[in-house]
Short mmCIF file of C-alpha atoms and ligand atoms in Angstrom, two decimals:
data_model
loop_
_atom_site.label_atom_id
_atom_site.label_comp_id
_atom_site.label_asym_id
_atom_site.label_seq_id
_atom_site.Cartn_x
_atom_site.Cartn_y
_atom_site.Cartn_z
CA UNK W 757 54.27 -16.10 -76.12
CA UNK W 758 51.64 -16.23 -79.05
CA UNK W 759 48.70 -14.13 -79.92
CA UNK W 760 47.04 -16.96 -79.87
CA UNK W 761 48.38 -18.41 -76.36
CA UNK W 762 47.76 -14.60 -74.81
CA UNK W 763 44.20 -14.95 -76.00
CA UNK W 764 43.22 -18.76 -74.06
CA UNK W 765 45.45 -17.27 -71.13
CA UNK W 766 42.92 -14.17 -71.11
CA UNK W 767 39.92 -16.12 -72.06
CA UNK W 768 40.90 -18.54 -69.03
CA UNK W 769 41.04 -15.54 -66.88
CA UNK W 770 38.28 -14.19 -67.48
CA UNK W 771 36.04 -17.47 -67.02
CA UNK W 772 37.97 -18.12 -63.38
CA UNK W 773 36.88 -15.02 -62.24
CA UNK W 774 33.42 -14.99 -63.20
CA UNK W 775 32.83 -18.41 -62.54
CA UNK W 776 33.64 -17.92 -58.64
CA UNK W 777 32.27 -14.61 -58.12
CA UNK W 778 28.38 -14.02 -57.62
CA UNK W 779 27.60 -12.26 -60.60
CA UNK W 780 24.84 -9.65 -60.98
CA UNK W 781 22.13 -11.47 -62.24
CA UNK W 782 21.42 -10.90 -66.19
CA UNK W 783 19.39 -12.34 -68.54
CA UNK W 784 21.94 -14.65 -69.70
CA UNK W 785 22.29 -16.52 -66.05
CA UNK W 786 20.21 -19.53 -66.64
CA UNK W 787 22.52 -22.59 -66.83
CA UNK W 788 22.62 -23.71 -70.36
CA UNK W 789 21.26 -27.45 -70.17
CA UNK W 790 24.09 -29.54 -71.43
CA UNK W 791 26.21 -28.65 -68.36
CA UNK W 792 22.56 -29.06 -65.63
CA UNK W 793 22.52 -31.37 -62.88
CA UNK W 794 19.84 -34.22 -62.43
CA UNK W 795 17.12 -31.98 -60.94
CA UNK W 796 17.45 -34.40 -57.98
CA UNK W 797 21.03 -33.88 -57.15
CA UNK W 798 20.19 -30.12 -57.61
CA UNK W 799 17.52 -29.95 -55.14
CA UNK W 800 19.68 -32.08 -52.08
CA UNK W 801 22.42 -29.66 -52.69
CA UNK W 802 20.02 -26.82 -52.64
CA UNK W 803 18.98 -27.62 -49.27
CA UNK W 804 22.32 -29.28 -47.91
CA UNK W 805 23.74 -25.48 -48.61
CA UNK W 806 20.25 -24.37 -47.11
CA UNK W 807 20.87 -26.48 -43.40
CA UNK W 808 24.45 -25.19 -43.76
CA UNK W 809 23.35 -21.26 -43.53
CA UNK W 810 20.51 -21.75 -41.55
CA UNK W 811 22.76 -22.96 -38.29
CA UNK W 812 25.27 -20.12 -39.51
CA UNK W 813 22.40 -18.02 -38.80
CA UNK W 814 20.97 -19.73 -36.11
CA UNK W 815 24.52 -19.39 -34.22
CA UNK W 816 24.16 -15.78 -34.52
CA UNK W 817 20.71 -15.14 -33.80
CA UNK W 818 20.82 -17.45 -30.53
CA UNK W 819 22.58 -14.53 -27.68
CA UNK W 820 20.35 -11.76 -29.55
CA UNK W 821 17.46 -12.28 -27.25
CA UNK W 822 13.78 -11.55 -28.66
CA UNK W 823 15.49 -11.15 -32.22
CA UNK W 824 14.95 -12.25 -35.77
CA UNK W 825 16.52 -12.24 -38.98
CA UNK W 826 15.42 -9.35 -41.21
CA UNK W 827 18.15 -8.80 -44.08
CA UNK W 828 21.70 -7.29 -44.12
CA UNK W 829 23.20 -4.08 -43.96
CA UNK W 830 25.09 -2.82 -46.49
CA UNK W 831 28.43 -4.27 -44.93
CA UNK W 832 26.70 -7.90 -45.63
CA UNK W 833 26.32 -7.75 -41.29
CA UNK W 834 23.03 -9.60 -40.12
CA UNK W 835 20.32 -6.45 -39.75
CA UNK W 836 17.50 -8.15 -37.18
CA UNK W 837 13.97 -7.19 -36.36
CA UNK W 838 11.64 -7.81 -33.08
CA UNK W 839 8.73 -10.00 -33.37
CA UNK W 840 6.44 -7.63 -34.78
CA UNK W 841 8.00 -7.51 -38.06
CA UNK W 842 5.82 -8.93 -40.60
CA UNK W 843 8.59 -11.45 -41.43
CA UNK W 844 9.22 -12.53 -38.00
CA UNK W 845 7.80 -16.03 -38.78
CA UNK W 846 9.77 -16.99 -42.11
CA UNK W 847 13.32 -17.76 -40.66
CA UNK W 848 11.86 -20.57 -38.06
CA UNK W 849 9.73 -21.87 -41.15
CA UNK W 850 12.96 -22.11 -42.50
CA UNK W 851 13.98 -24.24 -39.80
CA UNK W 852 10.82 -26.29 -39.51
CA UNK W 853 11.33 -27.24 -43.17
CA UNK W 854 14.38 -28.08 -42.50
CA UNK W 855 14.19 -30.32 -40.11
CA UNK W 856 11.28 -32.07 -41.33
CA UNK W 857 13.48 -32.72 -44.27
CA UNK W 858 16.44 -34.00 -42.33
CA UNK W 859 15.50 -35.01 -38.96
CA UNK W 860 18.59 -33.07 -37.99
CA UNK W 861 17.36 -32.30 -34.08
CA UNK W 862 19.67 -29.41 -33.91
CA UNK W 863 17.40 -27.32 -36.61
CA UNK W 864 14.60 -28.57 -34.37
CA UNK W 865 16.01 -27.10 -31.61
CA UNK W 866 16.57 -23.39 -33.67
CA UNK W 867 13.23 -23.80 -34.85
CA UNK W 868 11.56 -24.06 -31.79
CA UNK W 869 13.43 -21.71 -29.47
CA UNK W 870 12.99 -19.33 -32.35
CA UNK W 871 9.30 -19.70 -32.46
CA UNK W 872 8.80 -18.96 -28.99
CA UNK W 873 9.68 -15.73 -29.82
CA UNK W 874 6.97 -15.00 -31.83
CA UNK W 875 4.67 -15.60 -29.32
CA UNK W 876 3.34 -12.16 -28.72
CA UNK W 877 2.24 -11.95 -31.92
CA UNK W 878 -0.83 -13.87 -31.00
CA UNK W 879 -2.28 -10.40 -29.20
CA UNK W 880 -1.16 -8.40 -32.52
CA UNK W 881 -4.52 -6.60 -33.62
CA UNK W 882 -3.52 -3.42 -35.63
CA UNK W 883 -2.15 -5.21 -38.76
CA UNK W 884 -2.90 -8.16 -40.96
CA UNK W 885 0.30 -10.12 -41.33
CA UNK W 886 -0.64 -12.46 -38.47
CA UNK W 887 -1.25 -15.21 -40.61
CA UNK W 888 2.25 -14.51 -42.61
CA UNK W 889 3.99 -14.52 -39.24
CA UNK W 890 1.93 -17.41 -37.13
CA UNK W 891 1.46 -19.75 -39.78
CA UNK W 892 5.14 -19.94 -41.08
CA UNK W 893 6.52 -20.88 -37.44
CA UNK W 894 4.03 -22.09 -35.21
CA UNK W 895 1.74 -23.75 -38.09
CA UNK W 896 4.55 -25.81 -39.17
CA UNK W 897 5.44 -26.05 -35.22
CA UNK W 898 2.33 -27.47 -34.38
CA UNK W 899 2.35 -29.78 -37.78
CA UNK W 900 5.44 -31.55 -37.05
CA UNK W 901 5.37 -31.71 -33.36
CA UNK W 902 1.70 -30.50 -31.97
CA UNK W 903 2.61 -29.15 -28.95
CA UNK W 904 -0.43 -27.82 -27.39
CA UNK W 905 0.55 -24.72 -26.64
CA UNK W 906 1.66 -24.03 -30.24
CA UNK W 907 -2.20 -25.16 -31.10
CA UNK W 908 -3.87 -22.10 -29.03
CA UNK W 909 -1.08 -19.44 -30.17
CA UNK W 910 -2.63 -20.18 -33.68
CA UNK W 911 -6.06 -19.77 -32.00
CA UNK W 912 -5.52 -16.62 -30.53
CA UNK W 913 -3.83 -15.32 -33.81
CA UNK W 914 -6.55 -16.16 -36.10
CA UNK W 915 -8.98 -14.77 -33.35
CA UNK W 916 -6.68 -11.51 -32.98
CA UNK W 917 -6.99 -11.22 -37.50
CA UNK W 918 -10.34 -12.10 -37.53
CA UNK W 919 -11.26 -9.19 -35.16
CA UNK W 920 -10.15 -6.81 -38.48
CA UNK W 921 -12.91 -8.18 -40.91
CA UNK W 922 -15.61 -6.03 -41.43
CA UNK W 923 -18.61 -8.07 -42.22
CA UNK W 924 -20.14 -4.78 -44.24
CA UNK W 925 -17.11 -4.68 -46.42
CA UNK W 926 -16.31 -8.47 -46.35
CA UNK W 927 -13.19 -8.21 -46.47
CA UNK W 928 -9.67 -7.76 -43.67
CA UNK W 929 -8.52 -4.74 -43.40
CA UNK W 930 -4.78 -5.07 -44.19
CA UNK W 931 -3.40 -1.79 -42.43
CA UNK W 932 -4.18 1.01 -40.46
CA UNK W 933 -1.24 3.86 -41.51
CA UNK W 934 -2.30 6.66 -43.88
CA UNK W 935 -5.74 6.25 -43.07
CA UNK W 936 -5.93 10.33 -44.52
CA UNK W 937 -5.46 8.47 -47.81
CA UNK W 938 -7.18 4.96 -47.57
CA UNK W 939 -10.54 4.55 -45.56
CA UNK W 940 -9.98 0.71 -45.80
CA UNK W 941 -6.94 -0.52 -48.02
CA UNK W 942 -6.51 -4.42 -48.72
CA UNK W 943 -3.30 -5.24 -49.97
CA UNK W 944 -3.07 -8.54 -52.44
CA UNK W 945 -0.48 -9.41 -49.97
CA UNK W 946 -3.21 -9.89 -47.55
CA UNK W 947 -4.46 -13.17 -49.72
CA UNK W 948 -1.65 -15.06 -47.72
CA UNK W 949 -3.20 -14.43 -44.13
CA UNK W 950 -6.46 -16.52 -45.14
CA UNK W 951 -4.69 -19.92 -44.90
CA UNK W 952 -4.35 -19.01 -41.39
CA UNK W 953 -8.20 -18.52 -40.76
CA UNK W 954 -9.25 -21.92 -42.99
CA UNK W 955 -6.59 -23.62 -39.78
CA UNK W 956 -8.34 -22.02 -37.33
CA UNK W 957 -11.99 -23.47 -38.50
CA UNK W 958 -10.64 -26.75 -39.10
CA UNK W 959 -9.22 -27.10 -35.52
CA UNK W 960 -12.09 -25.35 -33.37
CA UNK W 961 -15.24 -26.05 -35.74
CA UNK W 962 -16.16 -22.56 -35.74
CA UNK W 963 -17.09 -21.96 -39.32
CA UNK W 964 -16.77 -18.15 -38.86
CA UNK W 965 -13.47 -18.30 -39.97
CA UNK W 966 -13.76 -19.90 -42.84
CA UNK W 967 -16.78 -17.45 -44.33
CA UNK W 968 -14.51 -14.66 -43.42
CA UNK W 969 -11.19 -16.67 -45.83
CA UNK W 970 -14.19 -17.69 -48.22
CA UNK W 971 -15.42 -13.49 -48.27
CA UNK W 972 -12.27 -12.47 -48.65
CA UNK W 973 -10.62 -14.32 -51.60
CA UNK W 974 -14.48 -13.72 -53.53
CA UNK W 975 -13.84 -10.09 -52.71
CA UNK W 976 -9.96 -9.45 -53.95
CA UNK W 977 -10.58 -11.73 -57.30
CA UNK W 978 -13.45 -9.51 -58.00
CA UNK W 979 -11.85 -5.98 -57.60
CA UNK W 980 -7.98 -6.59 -57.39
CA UNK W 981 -7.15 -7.90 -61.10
CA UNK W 982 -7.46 -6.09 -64.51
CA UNK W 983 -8.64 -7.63 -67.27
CA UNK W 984 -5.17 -9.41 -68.24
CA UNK W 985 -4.85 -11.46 -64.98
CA UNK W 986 -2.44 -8.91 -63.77
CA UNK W 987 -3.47 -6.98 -60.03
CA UNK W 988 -2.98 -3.89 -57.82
CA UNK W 989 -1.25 -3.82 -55.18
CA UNK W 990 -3.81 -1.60 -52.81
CA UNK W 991 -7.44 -1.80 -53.58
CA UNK W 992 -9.13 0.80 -50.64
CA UNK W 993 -12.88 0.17 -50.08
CA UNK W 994 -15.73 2.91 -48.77
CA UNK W 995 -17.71 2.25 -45.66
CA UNK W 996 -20.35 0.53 -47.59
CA UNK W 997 -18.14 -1.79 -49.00
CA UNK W 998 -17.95 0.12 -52.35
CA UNK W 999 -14.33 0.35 -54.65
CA UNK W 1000 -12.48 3.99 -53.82
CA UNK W 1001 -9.31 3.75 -54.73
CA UNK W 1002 -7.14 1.03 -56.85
CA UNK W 1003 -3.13 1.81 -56.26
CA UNK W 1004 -0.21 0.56 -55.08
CA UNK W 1005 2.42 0.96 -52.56
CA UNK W 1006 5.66 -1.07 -53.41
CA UNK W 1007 4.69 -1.07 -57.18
CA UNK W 1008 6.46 0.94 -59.67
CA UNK W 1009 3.24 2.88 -60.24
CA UNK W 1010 -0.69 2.29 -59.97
CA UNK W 1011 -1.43 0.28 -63.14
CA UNK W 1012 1.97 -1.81 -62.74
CA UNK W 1013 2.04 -4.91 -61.91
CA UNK W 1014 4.53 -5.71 -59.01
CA UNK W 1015 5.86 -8.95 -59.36
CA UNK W 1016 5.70 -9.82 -55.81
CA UNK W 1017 2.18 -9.17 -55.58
CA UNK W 1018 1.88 -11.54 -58.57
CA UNK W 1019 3.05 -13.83 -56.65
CA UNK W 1020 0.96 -13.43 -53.49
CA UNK W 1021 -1.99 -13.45 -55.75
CA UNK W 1022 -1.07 -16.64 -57.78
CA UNK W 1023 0.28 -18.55 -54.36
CA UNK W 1024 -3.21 -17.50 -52.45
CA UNK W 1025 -5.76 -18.53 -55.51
CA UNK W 1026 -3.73 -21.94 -55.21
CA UNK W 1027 -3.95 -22.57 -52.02
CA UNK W 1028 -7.60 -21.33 -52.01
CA UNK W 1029 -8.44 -23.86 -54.16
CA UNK W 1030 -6.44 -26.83 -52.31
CA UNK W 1031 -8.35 -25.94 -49.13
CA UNK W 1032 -12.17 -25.17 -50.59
CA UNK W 1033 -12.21 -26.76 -53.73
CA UNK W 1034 -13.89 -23.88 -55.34
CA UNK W 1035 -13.14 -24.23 -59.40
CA UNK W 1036 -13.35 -20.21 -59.47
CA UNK W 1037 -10.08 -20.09 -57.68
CA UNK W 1038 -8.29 -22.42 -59.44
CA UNK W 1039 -9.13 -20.56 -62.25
CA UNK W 1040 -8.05 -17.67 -60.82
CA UNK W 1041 -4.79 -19.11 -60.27
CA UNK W 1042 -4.27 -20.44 -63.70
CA UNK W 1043 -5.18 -16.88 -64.75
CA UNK W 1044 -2.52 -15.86 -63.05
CA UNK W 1045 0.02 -18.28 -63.48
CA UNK W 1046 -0.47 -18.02 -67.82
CA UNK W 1047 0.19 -13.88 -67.41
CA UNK W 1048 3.05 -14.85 -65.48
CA UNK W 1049 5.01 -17.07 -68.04
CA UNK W 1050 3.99 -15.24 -70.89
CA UNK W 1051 5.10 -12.24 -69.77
CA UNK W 1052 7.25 -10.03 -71.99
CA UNK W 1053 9.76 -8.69 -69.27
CA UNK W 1054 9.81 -12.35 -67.65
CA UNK W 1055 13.35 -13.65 -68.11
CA UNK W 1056 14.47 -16.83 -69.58
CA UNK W 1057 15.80 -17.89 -66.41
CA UNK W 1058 12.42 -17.36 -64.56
CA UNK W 1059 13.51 -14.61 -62.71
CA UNK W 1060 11.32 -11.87 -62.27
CA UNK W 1061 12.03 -7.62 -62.33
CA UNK W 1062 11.24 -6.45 -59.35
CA UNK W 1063 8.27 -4.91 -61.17
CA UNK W 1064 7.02 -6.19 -64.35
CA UNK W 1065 6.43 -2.65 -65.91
CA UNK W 1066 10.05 -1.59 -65.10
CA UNK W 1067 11.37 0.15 -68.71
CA UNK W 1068 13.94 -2.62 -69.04
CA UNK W 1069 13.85 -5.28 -67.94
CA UNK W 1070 16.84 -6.49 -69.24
CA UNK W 1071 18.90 -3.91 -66.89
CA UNK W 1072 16.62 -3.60 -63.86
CA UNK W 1073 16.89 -5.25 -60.47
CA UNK W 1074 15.28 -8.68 -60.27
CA UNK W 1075 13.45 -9.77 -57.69
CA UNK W 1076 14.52 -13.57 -55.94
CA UNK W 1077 11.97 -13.34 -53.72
CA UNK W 1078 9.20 -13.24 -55.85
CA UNK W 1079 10.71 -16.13 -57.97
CA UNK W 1080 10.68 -18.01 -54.86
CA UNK W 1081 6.98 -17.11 -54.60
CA UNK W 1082 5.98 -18.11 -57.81
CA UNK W 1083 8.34 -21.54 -58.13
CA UNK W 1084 6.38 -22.32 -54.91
CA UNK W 1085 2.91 -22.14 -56.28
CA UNK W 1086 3.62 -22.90 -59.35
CA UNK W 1087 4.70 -26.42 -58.39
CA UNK W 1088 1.05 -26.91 -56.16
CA UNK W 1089 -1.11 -25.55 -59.32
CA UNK W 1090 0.84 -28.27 -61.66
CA UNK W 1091 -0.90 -30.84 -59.37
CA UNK W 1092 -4.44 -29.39 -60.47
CA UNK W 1093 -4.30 -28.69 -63.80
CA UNK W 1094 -4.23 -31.32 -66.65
CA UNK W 1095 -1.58 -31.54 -69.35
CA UNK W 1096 0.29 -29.60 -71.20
CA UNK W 1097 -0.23 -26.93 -68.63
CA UNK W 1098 0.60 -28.88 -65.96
CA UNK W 1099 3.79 -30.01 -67.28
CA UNK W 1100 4.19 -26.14 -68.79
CA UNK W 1101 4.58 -25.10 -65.00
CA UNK W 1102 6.46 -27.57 -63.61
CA UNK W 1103 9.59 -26.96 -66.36
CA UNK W 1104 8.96 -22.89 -65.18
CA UNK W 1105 9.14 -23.72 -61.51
CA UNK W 1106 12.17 -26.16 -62.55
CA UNK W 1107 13.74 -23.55 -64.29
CA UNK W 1108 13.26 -21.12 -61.16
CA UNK W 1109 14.72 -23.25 -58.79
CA UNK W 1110 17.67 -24.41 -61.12
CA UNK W 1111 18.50 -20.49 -61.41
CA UNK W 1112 17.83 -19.84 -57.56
CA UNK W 1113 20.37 -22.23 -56.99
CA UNK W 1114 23.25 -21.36 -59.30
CA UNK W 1115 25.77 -19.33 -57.71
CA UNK W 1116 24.21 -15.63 -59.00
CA UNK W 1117 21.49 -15.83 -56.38
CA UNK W 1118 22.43 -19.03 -53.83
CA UNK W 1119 25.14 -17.65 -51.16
CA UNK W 1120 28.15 -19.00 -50.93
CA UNK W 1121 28.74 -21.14 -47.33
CA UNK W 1122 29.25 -18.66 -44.72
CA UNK W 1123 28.35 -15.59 -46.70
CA UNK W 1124 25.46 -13.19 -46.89
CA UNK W 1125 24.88 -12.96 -43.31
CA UNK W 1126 23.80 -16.52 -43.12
CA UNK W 1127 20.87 -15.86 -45.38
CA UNK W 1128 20.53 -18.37 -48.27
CA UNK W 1129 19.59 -16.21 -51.47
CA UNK W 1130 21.14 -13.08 -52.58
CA UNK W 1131 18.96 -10.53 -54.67
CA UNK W 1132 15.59 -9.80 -53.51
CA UNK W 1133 13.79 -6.36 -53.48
CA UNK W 1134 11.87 -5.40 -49.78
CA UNK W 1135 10.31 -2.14 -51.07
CA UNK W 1136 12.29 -0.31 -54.00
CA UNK W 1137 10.64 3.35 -53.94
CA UNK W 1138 11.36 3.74 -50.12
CA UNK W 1139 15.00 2.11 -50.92
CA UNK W 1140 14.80 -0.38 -48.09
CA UNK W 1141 16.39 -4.20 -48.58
CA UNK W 1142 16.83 -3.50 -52.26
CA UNK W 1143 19.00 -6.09 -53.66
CA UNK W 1144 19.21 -7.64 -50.43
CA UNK W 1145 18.85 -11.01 -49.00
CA UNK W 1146 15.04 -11.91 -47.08
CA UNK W 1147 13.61 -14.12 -45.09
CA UNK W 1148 10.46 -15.00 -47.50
CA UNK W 1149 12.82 -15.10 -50.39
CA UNK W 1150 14.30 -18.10 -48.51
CA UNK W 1151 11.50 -19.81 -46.71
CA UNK W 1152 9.79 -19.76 -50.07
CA UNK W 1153 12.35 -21.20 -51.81
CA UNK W 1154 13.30 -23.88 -49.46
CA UNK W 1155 9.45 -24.52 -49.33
CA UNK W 1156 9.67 -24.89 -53.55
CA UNK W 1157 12.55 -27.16 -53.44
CA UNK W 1158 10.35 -29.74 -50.84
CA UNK W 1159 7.30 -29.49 -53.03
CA UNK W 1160 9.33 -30.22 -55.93
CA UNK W 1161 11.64 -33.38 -54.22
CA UNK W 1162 8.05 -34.79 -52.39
CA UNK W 1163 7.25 -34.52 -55.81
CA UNK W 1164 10.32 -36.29 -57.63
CA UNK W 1165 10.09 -39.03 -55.29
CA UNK W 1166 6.29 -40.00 -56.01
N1 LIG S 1417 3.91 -8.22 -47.63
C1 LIG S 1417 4.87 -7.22 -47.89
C2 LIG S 1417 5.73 -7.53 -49.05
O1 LIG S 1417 5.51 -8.44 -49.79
O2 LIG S 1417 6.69 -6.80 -49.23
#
């Protein structure tokens, strides 16, 4: 044999083995563009692979009674959570999509027997991921199907949040742990909840509801961001309403900016906007979204670091979850804005989705304990679900892959 033949045979090695193994994602991941898929092909793929985990998972989940998906241990074995778990309500959201998308009864079928549940979570009062966990099953319940019992679960849970807003502060109260170190913490996170609320007015005419969504975005744009666009993670109020204490909690430190909150913050400005059309949060959201792109440590392939201040981000964990996040809103705020920005975001949230669904980060049929995307980060300092599949990484995604199809097909 040659030198030269030795070198193809090991060049030919080398490219079978990466090119069927999930890879740890690098900066280099990003399909180069010669070899990329109409995006159109891309995104019915996307979700084909999407159904095909989701009734892997579904299977599973089914004899655990009162369960729901949370991540996976570190054997890649399904870890599950009970309905209290702020996530409880992504994995039938998942479903709900789904279906919608398909008409395939079966997901129907998950989606709703999963919902049900959730459906103590309508009574939860000590924490403010109601609106995470209600609006992501039964909203999308209720949209597609409007059973009426679906209807007054969302009720009760928006009457349940609303019962943590303060009307001195303005603001709902996100948690109620560590209260030795936070009189009254709001977490961006909490920016998600309000879509919830701005239901809940629409559907029973009491405008309460609304005020409190309308108080509480005013609030966080005015003391969560720095000047750059970037925010904290935990802003803490005094009993008069007054700033105390501006940290964070998942973040790398206090002045970083953790790219899932980002995310939260760019998603709930957008949707702010959509629902009040008040210009102040669409500009909010643009704010956002420009810091985003033009970040430093963003990669070319449009996924984030788990925290944007990480020292390298070449080397440090990224974050799919938080792409999935941001490819989501981003493709909503491209309807608002005029050109070239509009355009601007919809190549990011492209790009996003294109590297979501190459084979670093989309699992392979079968794999990842039925979950659909590899690589998020839950909470890095405490070391839980780091580099682990979630249940927000893929309802987001799946949500950014409709958005962008409904808006293909236009
Ligand atoms: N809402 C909690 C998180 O984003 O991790």
């Amino acid at each position: 044999m040659t030198r030269r033949s030795l070198f193809f045979i090991l060049l030919l090695t080398l490219f079978s083995v990466g090119g069927t193994r999930a890879q740890a994602p690098s900066q280099t991941s990003r399909p180069q563009s010669r070899t990329e898929k109409p995006l159109a092909e891309m995104i019915e793929r996307a979700l084909e692979r999407a159904r095909e985990q989701s009734l892997i998972l579904s299977r599973a989940l089914e004899p655990l009674e009162g369960r729901l998906p949370k991540t996976t241990d570190d054997a890649g074995r399904l870890v599950t959570s009970d309905p209290g778990w702020w996530c409880s309500g992504f994995f039938p959201g998942v479903l709900w999509y789904l279906y919608e998308d398909s008409g395939d009864e079966r997901l129907a079928a998950y989606a709703e027997m999963f919902t049900r549940r959730l459906e103590e979570v309508q009574y939860i009062t000590d924490n403010h991921d109601v609106g995470f966990m209600l609006f992501c099953s039964y909203g999308h319940g209720w949209r597609l199907k409007a059973p009426e019992s679906y209807r007054q679960v969302l009720l009760n849970g928006a009457a349940s949040l609303a019962t943590r807003y303060d009307p001195r502060i303005g603001l709902i109260r996100s948690w109620d742990f560590n209260r030795e170190r936070w009189n009254y913490p709001v977490i961006i996170d909490n920016m998600m909840n309000l879509e919830l609320l701005l239901w809940a007015s629409r559907a029973s005419g009491d405008a309460r509801y609304r005020r409190m969504a309308v108080s509480h975005a005013d609030k966080t744009l005015k003391n969560h961001f720095r000047p750059d666009a970037s925010c904290y993670h935990v802003v803490s109020y005094d009993s008069r309403g007054r700033v105390e204490k501006r940290e964070t909690w998942q973040g790398l430190h206090d002045e970083s900016a953790w790219s899932r909150g980002q995310g939260w913050a760019l998603y709930g400005f957008t949707y702010m906007y959509r629902e009040t059309g008040h210009r102040r949060y669409l500009r909010q959201a643009v704010r956002v979204a420009d810091y985003l792109l033009g970040h430093p440590s963003m990669p070319s392939d449009g996924i984030p670091p788990w925290d944007l201040d990480v020292a390298d981000p070449q080397t440090a964990l990224r974050d799919a979850s938080a792409a999935a996040v941001i490819a989501s809103a981003l493709v909503e705020l491209s309807d608002h804005v005029e050109a070239p920005r509009s355009a601007r975001y919809r190549a990011f949230a492209e790009r996003q989705l294109r590297s979501l669904s190459s084979e670093t980060y989309l699992a392979a049929p079968g794999e990842n304990g039925g979950f659909i995307l590899r690589h998020s980060v839950g909470f890095y300092a405490q070391h839980s679900e780091v580099d682990k599949p979630l249940t927000y990484a893929d309802y987001y995604y799946v949500e950014a892959l409709l958005r962008m199809k409904r808006r293909l097909v236009r």
